[in-house]
PDB file of C-alpha atoms in Angstrom:
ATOM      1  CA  UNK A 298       0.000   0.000   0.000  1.00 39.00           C
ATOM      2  CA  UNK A 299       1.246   3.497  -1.125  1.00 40.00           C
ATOM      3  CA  UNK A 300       0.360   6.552   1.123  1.00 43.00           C
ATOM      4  CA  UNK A 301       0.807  10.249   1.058  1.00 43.00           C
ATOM      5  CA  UNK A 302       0.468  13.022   2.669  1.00 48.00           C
ATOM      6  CA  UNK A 303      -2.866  14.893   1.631  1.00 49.00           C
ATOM      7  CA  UNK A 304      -3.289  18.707   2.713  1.00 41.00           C
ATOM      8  CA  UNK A 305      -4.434  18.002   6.174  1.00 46.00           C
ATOM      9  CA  UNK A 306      -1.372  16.460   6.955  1.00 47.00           C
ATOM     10  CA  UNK A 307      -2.982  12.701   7.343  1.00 48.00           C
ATOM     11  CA  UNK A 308      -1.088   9.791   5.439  1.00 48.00           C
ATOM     12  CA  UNK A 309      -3.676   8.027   2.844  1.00 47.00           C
ATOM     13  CA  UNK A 310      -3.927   5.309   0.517  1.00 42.00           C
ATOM     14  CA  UNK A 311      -2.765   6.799  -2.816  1.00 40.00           C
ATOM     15  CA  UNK A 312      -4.232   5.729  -6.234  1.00 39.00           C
ATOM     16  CA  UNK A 313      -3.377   2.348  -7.698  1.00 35.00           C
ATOM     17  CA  UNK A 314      -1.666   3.591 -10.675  1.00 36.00           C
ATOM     18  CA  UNK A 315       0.216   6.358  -8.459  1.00 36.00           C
ATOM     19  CA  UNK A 316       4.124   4.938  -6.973  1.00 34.00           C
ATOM     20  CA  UNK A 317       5.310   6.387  -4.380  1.00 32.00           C
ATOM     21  CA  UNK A 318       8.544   5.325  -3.400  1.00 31.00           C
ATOM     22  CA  UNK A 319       9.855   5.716   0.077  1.00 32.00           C
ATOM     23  CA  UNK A 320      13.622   5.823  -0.934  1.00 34.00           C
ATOM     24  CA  UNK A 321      15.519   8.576  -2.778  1.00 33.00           C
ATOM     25  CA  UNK A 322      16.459   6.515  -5.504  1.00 34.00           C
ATOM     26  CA  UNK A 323      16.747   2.751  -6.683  1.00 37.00           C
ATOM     27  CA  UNK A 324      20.010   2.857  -5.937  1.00 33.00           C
ATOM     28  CA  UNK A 325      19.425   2.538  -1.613  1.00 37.00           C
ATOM     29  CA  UNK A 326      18.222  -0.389   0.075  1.00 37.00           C
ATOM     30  CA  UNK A 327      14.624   0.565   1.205  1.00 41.00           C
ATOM     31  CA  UNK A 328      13.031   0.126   4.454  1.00 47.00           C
ATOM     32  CA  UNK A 329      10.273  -1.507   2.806  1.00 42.00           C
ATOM     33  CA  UNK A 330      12.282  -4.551   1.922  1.00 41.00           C
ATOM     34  CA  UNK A 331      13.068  -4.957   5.443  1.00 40.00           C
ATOM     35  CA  UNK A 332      10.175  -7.553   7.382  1.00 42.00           C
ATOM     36  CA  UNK A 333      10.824  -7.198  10.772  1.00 44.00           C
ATOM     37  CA  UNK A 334       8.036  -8.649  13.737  1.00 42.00           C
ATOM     38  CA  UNK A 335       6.296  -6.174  15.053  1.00 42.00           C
ATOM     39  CA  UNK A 336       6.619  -8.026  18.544  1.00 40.00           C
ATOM     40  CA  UNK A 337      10.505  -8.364  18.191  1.00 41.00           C
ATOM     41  CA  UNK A 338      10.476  -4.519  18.129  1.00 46.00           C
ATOM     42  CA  UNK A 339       7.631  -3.824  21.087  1.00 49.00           C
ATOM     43  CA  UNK A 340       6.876  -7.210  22.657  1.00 53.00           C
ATOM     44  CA  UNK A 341       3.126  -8.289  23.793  1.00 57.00           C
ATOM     45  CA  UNK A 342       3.104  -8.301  27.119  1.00 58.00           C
ATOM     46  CA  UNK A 343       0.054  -9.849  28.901  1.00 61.00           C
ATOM     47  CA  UNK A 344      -2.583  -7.618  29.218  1.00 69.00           C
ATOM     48  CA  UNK A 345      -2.218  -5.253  25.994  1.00 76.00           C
ATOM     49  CA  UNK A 346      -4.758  -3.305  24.775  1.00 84.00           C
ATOM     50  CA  UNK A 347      -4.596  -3.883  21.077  1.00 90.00           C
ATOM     51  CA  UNK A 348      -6.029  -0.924  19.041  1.00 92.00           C
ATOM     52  CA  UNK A 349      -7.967  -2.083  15.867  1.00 93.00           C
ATOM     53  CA  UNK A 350      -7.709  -0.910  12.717  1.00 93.00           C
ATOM     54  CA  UNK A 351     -10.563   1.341  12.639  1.00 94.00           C
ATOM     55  CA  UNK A 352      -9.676   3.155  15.835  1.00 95.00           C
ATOM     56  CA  UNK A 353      -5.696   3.435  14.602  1.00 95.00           C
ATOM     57  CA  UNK A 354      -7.150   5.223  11.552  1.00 95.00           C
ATOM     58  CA  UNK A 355      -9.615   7.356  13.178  1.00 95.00           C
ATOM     59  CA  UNK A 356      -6.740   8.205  15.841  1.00 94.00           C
ATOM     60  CA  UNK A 357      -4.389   8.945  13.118  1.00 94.00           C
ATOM     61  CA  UNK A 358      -6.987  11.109  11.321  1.00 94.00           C
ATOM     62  CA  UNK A 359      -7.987  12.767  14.437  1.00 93.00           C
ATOM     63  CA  UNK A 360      -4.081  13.923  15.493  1.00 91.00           C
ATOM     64  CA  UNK A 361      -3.081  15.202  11.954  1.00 92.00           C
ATOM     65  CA  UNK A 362      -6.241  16.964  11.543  1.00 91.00           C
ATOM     66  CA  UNK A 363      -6.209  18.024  15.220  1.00 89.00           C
ATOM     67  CA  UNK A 364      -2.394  19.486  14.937  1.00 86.00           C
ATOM     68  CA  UNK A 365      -1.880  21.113  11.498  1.00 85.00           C
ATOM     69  CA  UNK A 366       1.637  21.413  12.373  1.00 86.00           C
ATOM     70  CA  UNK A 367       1.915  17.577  13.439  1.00 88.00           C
ATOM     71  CA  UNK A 368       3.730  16.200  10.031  1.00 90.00           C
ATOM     72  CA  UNK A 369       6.226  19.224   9.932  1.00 88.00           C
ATOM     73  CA  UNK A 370       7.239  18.327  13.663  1.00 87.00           C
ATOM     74  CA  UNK A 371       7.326  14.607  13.169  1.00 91.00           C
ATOM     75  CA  UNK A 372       9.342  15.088   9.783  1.00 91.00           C
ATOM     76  CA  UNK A 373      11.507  17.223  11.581  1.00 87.00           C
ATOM     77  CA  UNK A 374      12.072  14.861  14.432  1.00 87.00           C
ATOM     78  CA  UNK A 375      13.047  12.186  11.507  1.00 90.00           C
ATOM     79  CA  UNK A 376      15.421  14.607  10.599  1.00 88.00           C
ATOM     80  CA  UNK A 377      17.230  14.692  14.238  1.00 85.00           C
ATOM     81  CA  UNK A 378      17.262  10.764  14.895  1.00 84.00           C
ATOM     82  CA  UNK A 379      18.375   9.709  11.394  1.00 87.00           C
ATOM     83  CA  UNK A 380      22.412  11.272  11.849  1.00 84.00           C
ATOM     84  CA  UNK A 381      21.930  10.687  15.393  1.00 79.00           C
ATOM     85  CA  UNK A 382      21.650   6.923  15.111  1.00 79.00           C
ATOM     86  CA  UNK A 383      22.888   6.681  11.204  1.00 79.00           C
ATOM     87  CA  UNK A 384      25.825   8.882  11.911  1.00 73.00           C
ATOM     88  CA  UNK A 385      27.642   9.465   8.986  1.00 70.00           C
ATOM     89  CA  UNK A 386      26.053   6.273   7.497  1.00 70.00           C
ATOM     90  CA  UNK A 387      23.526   7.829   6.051  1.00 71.00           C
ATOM     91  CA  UNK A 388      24.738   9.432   2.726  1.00 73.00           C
ATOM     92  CA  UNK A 389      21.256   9.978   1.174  1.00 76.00           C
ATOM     93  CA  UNK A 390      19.879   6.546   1.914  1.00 77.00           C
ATOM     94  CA  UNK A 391      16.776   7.611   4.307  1.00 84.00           C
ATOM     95  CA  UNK A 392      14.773  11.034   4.029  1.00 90.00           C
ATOM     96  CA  UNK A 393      13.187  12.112   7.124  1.00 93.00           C
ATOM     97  CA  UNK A 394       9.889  12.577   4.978  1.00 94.00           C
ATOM     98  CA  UNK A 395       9.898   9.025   3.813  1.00 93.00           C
ATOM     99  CA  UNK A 396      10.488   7.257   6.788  1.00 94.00           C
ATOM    100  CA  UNK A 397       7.143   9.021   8.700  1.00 95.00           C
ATOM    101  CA  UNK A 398       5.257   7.811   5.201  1.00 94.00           C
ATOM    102  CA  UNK A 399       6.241   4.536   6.094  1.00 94.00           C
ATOM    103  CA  UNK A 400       5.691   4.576   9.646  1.00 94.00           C
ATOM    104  CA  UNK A 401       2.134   5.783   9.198  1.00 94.00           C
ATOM    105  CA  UNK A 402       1.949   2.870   6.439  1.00 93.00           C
ATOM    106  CA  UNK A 403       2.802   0.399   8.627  1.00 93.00           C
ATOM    107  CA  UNK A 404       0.354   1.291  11.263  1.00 94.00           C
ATOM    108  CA  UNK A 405      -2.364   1.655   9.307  1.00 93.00           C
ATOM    109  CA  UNK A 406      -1.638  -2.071   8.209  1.00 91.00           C
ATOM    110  CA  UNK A 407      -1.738  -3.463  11.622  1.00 89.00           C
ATOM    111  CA  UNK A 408       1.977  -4.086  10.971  1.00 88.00           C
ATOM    112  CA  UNK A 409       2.673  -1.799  13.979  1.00 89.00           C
ATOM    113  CA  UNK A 410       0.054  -2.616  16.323  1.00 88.00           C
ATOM    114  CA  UNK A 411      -1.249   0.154  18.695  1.00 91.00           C
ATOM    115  CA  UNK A 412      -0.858  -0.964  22.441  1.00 86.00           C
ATOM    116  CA  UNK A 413      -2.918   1.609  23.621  1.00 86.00           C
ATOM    117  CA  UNK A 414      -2.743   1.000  27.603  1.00 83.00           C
ATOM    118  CA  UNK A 415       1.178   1.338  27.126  1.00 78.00           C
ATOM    119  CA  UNK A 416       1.416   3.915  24.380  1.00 84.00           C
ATOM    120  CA  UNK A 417      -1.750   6.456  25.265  1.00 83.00           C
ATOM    121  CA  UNK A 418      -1.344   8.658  22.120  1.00 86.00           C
ATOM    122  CA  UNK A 419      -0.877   7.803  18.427  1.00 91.00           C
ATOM    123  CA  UNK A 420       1.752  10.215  17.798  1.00 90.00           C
ATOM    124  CA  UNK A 421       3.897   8.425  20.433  1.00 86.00           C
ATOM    125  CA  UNK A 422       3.365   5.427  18.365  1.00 89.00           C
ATOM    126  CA  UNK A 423       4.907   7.049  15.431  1.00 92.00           C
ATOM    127  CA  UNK A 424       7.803   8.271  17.164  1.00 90.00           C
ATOM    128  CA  UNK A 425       9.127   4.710  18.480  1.00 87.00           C
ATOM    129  CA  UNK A 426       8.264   3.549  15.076  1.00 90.00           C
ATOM    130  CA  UNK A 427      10.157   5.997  12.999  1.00 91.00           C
ATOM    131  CA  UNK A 428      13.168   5.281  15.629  1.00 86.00           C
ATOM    132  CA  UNK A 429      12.960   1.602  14.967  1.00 85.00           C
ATOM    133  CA  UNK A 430      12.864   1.927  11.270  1.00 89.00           C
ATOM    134  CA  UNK A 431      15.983   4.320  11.507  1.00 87.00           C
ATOM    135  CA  UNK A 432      17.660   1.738  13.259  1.00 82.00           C
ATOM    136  CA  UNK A 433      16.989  -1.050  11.614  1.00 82.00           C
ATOM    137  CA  UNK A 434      18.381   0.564   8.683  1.00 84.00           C
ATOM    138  CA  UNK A 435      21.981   1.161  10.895  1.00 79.00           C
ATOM    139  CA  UNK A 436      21.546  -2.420  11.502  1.00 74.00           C
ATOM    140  CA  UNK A 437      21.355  -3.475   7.573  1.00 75.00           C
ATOM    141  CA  UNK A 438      24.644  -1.228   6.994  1.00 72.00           C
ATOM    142  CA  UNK A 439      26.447  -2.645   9.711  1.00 65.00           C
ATOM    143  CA  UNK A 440      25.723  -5.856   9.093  1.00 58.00           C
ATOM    144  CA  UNK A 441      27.212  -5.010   5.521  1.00 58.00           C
ATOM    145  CA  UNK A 442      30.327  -2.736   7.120  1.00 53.00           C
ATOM    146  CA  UNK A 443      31.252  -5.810   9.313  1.00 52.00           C
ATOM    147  CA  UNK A 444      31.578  -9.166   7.202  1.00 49.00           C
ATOM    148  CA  UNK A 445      34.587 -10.422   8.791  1.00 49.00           C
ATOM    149  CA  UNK A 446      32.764 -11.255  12.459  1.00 48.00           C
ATOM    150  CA  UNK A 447      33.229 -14.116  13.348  1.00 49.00           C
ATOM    151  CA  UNK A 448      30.417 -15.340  16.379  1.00 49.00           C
ATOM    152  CA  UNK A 449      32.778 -18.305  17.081  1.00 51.00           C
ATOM    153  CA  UNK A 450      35.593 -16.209  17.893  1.00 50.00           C
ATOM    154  CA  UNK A 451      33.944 -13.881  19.649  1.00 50.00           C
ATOM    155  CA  UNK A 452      32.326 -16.597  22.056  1.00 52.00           C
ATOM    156  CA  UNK A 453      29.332 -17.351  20.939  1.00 53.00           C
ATOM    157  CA  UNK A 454      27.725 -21.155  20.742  1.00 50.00           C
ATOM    158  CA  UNK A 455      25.735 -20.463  17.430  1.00 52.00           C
ATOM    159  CA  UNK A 456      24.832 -17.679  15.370  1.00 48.00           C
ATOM    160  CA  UNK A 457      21.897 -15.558  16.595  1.00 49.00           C
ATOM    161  CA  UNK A 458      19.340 -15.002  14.519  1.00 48.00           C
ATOM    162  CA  UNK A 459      15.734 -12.260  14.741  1.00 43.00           C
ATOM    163  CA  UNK A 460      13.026 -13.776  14.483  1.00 42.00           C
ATOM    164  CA  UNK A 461      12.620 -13.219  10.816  1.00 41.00           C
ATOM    165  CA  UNK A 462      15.427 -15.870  10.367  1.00 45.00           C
ATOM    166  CA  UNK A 463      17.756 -12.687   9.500  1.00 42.00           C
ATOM    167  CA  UNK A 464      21.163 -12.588  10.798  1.00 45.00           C
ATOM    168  CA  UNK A 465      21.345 -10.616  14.218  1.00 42.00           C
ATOM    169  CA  UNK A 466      23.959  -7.438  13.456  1.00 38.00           C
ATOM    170  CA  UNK A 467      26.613  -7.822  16.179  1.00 36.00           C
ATOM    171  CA  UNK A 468      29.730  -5.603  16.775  1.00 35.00           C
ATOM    172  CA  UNK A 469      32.770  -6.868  16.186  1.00 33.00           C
ATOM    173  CA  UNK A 470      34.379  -7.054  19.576  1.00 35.00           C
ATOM    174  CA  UNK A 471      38.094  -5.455  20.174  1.00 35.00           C
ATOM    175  CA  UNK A 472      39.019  -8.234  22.386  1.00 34.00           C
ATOM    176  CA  UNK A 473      36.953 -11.351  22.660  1.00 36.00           C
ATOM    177  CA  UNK A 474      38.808 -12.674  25.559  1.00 41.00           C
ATOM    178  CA  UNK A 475      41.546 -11.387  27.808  1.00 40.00           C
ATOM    179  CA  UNK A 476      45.196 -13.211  28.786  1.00 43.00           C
ATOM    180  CA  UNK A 477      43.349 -15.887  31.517  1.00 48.00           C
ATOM    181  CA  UNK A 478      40.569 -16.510  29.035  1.00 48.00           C
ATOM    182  CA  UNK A 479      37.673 -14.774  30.529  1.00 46.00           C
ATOM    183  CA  UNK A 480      35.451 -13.111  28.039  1.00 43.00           C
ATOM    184  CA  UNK A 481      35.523  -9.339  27.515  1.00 41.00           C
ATOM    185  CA  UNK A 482      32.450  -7.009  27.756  1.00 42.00           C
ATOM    186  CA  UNK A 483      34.620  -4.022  26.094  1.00 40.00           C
ATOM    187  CA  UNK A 484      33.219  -3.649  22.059  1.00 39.00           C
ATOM    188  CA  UNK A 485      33.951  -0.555  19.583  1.00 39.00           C
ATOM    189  CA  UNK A 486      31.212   1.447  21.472  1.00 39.00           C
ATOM    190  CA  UNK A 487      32.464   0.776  24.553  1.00 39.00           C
ATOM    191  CA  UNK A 488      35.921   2.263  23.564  1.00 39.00           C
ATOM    192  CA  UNK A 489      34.612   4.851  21.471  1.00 41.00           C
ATOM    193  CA  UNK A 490      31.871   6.328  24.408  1.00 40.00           C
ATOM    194  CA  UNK A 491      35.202   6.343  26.471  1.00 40.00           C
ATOM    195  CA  UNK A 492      37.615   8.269  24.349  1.00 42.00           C
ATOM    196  CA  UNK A 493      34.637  11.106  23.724  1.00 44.00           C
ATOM    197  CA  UNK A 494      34.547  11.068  27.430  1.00 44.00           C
ATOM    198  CA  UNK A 495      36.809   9.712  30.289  1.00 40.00           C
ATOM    199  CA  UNK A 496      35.929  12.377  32.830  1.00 40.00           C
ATOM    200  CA  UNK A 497      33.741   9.797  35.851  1.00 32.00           C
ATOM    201  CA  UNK A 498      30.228  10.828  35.705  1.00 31.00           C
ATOM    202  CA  UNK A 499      28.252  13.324  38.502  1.00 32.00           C
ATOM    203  CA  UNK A 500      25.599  12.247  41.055  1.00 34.00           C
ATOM    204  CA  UNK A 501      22.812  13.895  38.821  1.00 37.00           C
ATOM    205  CA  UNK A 502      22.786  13.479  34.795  1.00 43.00           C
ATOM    206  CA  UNK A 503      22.537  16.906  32.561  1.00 45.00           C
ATOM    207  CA  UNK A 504      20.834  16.289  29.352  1.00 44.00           C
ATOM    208  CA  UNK A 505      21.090  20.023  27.810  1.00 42.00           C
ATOM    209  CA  UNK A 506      24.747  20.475  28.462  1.00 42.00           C
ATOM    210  CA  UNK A 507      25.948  16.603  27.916  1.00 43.00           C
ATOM    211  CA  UNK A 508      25.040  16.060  24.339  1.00 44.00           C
ATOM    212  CA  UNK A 509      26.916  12.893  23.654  1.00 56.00           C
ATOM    213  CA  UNK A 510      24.866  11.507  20.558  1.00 64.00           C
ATOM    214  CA  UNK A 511      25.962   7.952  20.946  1.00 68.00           C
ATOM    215  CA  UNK A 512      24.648   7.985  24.819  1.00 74.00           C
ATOM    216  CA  UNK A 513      21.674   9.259  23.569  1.00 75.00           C
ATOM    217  CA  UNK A 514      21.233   6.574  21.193  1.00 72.00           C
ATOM    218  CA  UNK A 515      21.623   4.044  23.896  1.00 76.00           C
ATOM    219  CA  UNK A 516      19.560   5.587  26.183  1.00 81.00           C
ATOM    220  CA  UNK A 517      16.867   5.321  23.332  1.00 77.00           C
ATOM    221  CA  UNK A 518      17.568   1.459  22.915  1.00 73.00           C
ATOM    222  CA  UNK A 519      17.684   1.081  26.367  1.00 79.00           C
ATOM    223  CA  UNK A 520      14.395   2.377  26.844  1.00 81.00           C
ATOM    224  CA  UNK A 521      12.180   0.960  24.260  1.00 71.00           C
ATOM    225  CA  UNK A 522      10.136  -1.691  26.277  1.00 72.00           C
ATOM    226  CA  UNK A 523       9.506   1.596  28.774  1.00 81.00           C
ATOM    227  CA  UNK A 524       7.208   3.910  26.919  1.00 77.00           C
ATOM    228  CA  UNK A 525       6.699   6.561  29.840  1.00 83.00           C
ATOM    229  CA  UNK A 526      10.763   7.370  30.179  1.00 87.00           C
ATOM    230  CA  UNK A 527      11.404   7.054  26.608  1.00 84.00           C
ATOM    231  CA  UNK A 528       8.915   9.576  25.586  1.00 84.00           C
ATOM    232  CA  UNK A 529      10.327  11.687  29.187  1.00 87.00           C
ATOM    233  CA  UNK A 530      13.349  11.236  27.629  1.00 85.00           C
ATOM    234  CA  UNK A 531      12.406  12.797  24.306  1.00 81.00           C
ATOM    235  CA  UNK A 532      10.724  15.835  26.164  1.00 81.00           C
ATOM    236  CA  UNK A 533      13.741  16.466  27.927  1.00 83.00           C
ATOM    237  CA  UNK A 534      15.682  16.404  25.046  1.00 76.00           C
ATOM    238  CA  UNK A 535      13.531  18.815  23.212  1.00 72.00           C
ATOM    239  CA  UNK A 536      13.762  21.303  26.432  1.00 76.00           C
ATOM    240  CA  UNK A 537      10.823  20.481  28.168  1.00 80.00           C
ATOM    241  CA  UNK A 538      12.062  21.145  31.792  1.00 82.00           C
ATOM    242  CA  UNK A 539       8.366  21.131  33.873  1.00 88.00           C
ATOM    243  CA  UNK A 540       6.928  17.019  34.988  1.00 89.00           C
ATOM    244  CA  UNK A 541       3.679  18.822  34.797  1.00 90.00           C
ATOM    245  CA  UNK A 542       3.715  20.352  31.253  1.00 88.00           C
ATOM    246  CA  UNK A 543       5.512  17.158  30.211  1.00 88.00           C
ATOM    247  CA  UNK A 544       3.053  14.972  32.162  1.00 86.00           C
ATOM    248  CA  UNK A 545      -0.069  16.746  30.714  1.00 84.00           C
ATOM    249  CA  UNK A 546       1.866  16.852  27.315  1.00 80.00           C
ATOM    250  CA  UNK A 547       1.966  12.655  27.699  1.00 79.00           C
ATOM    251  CA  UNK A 548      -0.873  12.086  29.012  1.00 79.00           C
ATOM    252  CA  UNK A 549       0.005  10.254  32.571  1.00 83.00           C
ATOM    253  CA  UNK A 550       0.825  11.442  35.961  1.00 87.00           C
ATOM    254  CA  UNK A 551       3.245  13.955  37.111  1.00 90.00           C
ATOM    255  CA  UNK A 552       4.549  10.512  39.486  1.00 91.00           C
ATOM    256  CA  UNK A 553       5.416   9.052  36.487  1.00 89.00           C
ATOM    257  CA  UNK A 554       7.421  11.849  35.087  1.00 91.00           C
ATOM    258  CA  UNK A 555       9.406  11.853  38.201  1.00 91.00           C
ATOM    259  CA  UNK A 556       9.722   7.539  38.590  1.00 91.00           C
ATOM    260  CA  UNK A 557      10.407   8.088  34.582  1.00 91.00           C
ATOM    261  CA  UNK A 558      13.516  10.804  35.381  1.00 91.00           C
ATOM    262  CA  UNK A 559      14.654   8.634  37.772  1.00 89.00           C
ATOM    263  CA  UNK A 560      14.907   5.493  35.710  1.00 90.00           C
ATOM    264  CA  UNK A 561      16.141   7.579  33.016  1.00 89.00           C
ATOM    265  CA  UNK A 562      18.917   8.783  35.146  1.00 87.00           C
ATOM    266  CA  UNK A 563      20.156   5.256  36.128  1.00 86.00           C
ATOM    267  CA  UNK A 564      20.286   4.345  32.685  1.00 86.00           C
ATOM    268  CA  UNK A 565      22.168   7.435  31.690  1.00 83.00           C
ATOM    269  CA  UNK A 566      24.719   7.174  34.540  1.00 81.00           C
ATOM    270  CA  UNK A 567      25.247   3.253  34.072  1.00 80.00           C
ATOM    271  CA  UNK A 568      26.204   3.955  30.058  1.00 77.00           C
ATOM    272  CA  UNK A 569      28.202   6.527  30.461  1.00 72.00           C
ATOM    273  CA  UNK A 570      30.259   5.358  33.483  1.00 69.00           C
ATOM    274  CA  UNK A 571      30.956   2.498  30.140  1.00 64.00           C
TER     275      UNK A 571
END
C-alpha cells in the first residue's frame, strides 16, 4: 500500500496507478524490503490493549487533523534521529519525509500494532516507530560494514538469529577474551563512548549540556520496552524542563514523570560510566 500526505497532513492510501517510493532513488536499500516482527520490536506483554484498525485510523486522522503542524514536527524529528543513530552512514539513503510515510503505512496495516494501555497517544506510536525503522536501517549497513565477524571467535555457541530468520547485526568485539581466558564485555562502542569522554560521571545526569549523541542513542535502545521514560526522555531532550507540562503533554501522571527521570537517570549514569 502506497500513502501520502494529503493537505491536512494525514497519510492516505494513494491511487493504484500512483508509486510512491519511500527511498531517494533505486540505488538505496529501502526500508520496505526490510520484514521485521512487530513483537521483536515492542513485545506483547500480557494484558495489551490492542487498538484495531478502525480506531488506529480514526486516531491517526484525528491527530493530523487536530495538529496542522503535526507532520512538519514529526518530519523534523526524523530529521534529528536519522544522523543521530545513522551517523555518517547515512549518505542519502533515508529522508526524514519518507520514513514518517512509512511509519504511518505500517500502522495503518496493523503491521505496527497500537498498544494503547502502554502507548496512550498515536503520535507516540509514530515516534518509536520511525526510531525503529531508523535503526533497523543502521543495523542493515552494519551488518554489511562488518563481514569479517566471526560469532565463534567472539564466544558465541551459534549464530543468533531475529526472528525473521535474519542474521542478528553484532559488533565486532576489540578483544573477545583477555590473557586468563575470561570473556571481555569491552566492544567498539564501549571504547569509542570512552575516548569522547573519560571524565567519571556526577551524582545527577545533565541532558542540555551533555550532548553525547551515541549515549543518547543508547539511552533510546535502552528504553524501548519503557514507553513513559522514553517519551520523558524525548521531552527532555527537546527542552521540556516542567513534569507537569511534560506529564499533561503525555498524558500520565506527574509521578510518572518523576519515577520516569529517575529510571532515566540510572540508565544514563550506568552507560556513560561504560
Amino acid at each position: 500500500m502506497n500513502m501520502f500526505l494529503n493537505p491536512d497532513g494525514f497519510v492516505q492510501p494513494s491511487e493504484p496507478n500512483e508509486q510512491v517510493s519511500i527511498r531517494k532513488s533505486e540505488k538505496s536499500s529501502s526500508v520496505e524490503e526490510v520484514n521485521e516482527s512487530d513483537d521483536e520490536v515492542f513485545p506483547r506483554l500480557a494484558g495489551d490493549v490492542i487498538a484495531s484498525i478502525e480506531e488506529t485510523t480514526d486516531a491517526l486522522e484525528a491527530a493530523f487533523k487536530g495538529d496542522k503542524n503535526l507532520s512538519v514536527k514529526l518530519i523534523k524529528y526524523a530529521e534529528r534521529k536519522i544522523p543521530m543513530i545513522m551517523g555518517g552512514k547515512n549518505d542519502g539513503r533515508l529522508m526524514p519525509e519518507d520514513v514518517l510515510g512509512e511509519a504511518v503505512e505500517r500502522i495503518l496495516e496493523g503491521k505496527r500494532k497500537w498498544k494503547k494501555n502502554r502507548i496512550p497517544k498515536i503520535e507516540q506510536l509514530i515516534m518509536m516507530v520511525i526510531v525503529s525503522l531508523i535503526r533497523i536501517e543502521a543495523d542493515k549497513i552494519l551488518d554489511i560494514e562488518n563481514p569479517l565477524y566471526n560469532f565463534l571467535e567472539a564466544g558465541e555457541t551459534e549464530q543468533k538469529k531475529n526472528k525473521n530468520g535474519s542474521k542478528k547485526r553484532r559488533i565486532i568485539p576489540l578483544n573477545y577474551a583477555d590473557r586468563e581466558g575470561k570473556a571481555s564485555e569491552d566492544t567498539i562502542i564501549d571504547t569509542e563512548l570512552y575516548k569522547a569522554d573519560k571524565k567519571k560521571f556526577e551524582d545527577e545526569f545533565d541532558f542540555e549540556s551533555y550532548d553525547k549523541e551515541e549515549l543518547i542513542e543508547q539511552l533510546e535502545s535502552e528504553l524501548e520496552e519503557d514507553e513513559n521514560a522514553f517519551f520523558v526522555l524525548i521531552e527532555i531532550l527537546e527542552g521540556n524542563k516542567s513534569n507537569i507540562d511534560i506529564a499533561e503533554k503525555l498524558g500520565i501522571e506527574v509521578k510518572d514523570v518523576e519515577n520516569a527521570r529517575k529510571r532515566i537517570k540510572r540508565k544514563a549514569l550506568k552507560l556513560k560510566a561504560k
